[in-house]
Amino acid sequence: MGSQIRLLGWYSWIYYFVCFSFIVLNGVNGERRGDGTEKGFVFIHGKSFIGKIDDDFVCATLDWWPPQKCDYGRCSWGLTSLLNLDLNNKILLNAVKAFSPLKIRLGGTLQDKVTYGTEDYHHSCTPFVWNTSEMFSFSKGCLPLHRWDELNSFFKKAGAKIIFGLNALAGKSIQSGSAVGPWDHSNAESFIRYTVKKNYIIHGWELGNELSGNGIGTSVSADQYVSDVASLRFIIQNAYRGIEPKPLLISPGGFFDATWFKEFVTKAGKSVDVITHHIYNLGPGVDEHITEKILDPSYLNGEASTFNSLKNILRSSATSATAWVGEAGGAYNSGHHLVSDAFVYSFWYLDQLGMSATYDTRTYCRQTLIGGNYGLLNTSTFMPNPDFYSALLWHRLMGRRVLATSFYGTKKIRAYAHCAKQTQGITILLLNLGNSTTVQAKVALRFAKEPYGRVKFREEYHLTTQSQNLHSQVMLLNGNILSVNKYGDIPPLKPLYVDPSKPIVVGPLSVVFAHIPDVILPACT
């Protein structure tokens, strides 16, 4: 295997690793070349996988925010709301179709103020209105059924898998900052039954947005949430009687609070199929230091405790529910223009995908598909931002099984590996957060079997930006600019074919996906 070092057996590997680390540290790896090149090793344990993700792990959101939603003097949402998004845009259609399928979660801050214009909703179905005296500065808004029909027509054409976030505050009263009383599910049930009647396929129904723990705007106790979820479970079972598979029941869609989540998971039992939490670990979008946070390995490591805590709660309970990140925009209040919609954000985003997967997170929903300053697509032109291509490469290359992976060398390299998707071998993801050092990474495998036959190449996908401009909205794949053509077609993502005996070369401030097809690991077979 040339560059790959076979280290057999767990205990022998520990012994070799300790010895080998010392040799590398004081020999090859400690010797930085004058041309700014450093050597390192990607260690992959291949006996068993440490986590699993869904085939459609990559997910994106669509939100409710009207054009009047502004943050820090910038109004970044335009016409990207579920109520006004141009569903006839070719780039939008092709962007979703490129994933085949893309999970799309419909929801966000205003979802707990949404009503549904069903036959038994005896009020005018009007959109959100700016009102600073209201929670989140908007009135209640209504989803007309004709718009729901249009959305479903688009989703069917695009091949999307839809998660719909229901209003969990209906019927509740706000007392001392908390929402109390049982959920009034009448409007939601009518909406669900209409959806079933129209044969619209919904992958999951999610109840509530950011009401867990202290909540955002208001909160609901874990005990009451369990009761409300049980009501939704009953509605789904009845509305989908005789229909299989039934949609997933998903909740709570809030920020992780260990005490609240543990009580909720324990008491909810089998009522819930998926436990969702939200991530905005980079702070407010107005923060001028977001880029520094993204390029700081110790800062990125901070979110691991959340993933691990939720994993342990699910593992120690009787539930069969899995963990999802239901919404993650990194920087809250719509992100930061030329940061969250620029090349640099792929370091945060891909690291989040890789890290969450190692803790058995099954799906990761990016805020947003389009809208705000953190869309995968540009709010006004619909052109893909850099993170769109990062997401698409992950979706096509990283398989369901997650491998234990570590990097020995500079701390500026982030390394993840999965069994390859729909093909043999493994795919390695390497992120170089350093701005001046090129890293030559060799691959060290444990428990690898002899390959069926030597392949003559390794497939590599190098993501860079022009002149190392981290705030550029242009991404290059293997040196070529990625852009849609005049017909709105998403460009093909073609690899470089590299001699497998050579180390993986990761340039400064770049991302590399490397598919090694002839690796055979027990974890992947």
mmCIF file with all atom_site columns, C-alpha atoms in Angstrom, residues 40 104 200 277 313 416:
data_model
loop_
_atom_site.group_PDB
_atom_site.id
_atom_site.type_symbol
_atom_site.label_atom_id
_atom_site.label_alt_id
_atom_site.label_comp_id
_atom_site.label_asym_id
_atom_site.label_entity_id
_atom_site.label_seq_id
_atom_site.pdbx_PDB_ins_code
_atom_site.Cartn_x
_atom_site.Cartn_y
_atom_site.Cartn_z
_atom_site.occupancy
_atom_site.B_iso_or_equiv
_atom_site.pdbx_formal_charge
_atom_site.auth_seq_id
_atom_site.auth_comp_id
_atom_site.auth_asym_id
_atom_site.auth_atom_id
_atom_site.pdbx_PDB_model_num
ATOM 1 C CA . GLY A 1 40  ? 2.332   13.949 9.598  1.00 0.00 ? 40  GLY A CA 1
ATOM 2 C CA . ILE A 1 104 ? -34.897 19.844 4.274  1.00 0.00 ? 104 ILE A CA 1
ATOM 3 C CA . TYR A 1 200 ? -47.658 14.547 0.444  1.00 0.00 ? 200 TYR A CA 1
ATOM 4 C CA . HIS A 1 277 ? -30.629 20.071 19.188 1.00 0.00 ? 277 HIS A CA 1
ATOM 5 C CA . ILE A 1 313 ? -28.040 10.361 27.611 1.00 0.00 ? 313 ILE A CA 1
ATOM 6 C CA . TYR A 1 416 ? -11.902 12.467 9.883  1.00 0.00 ? 416 TYR A CA 1
#
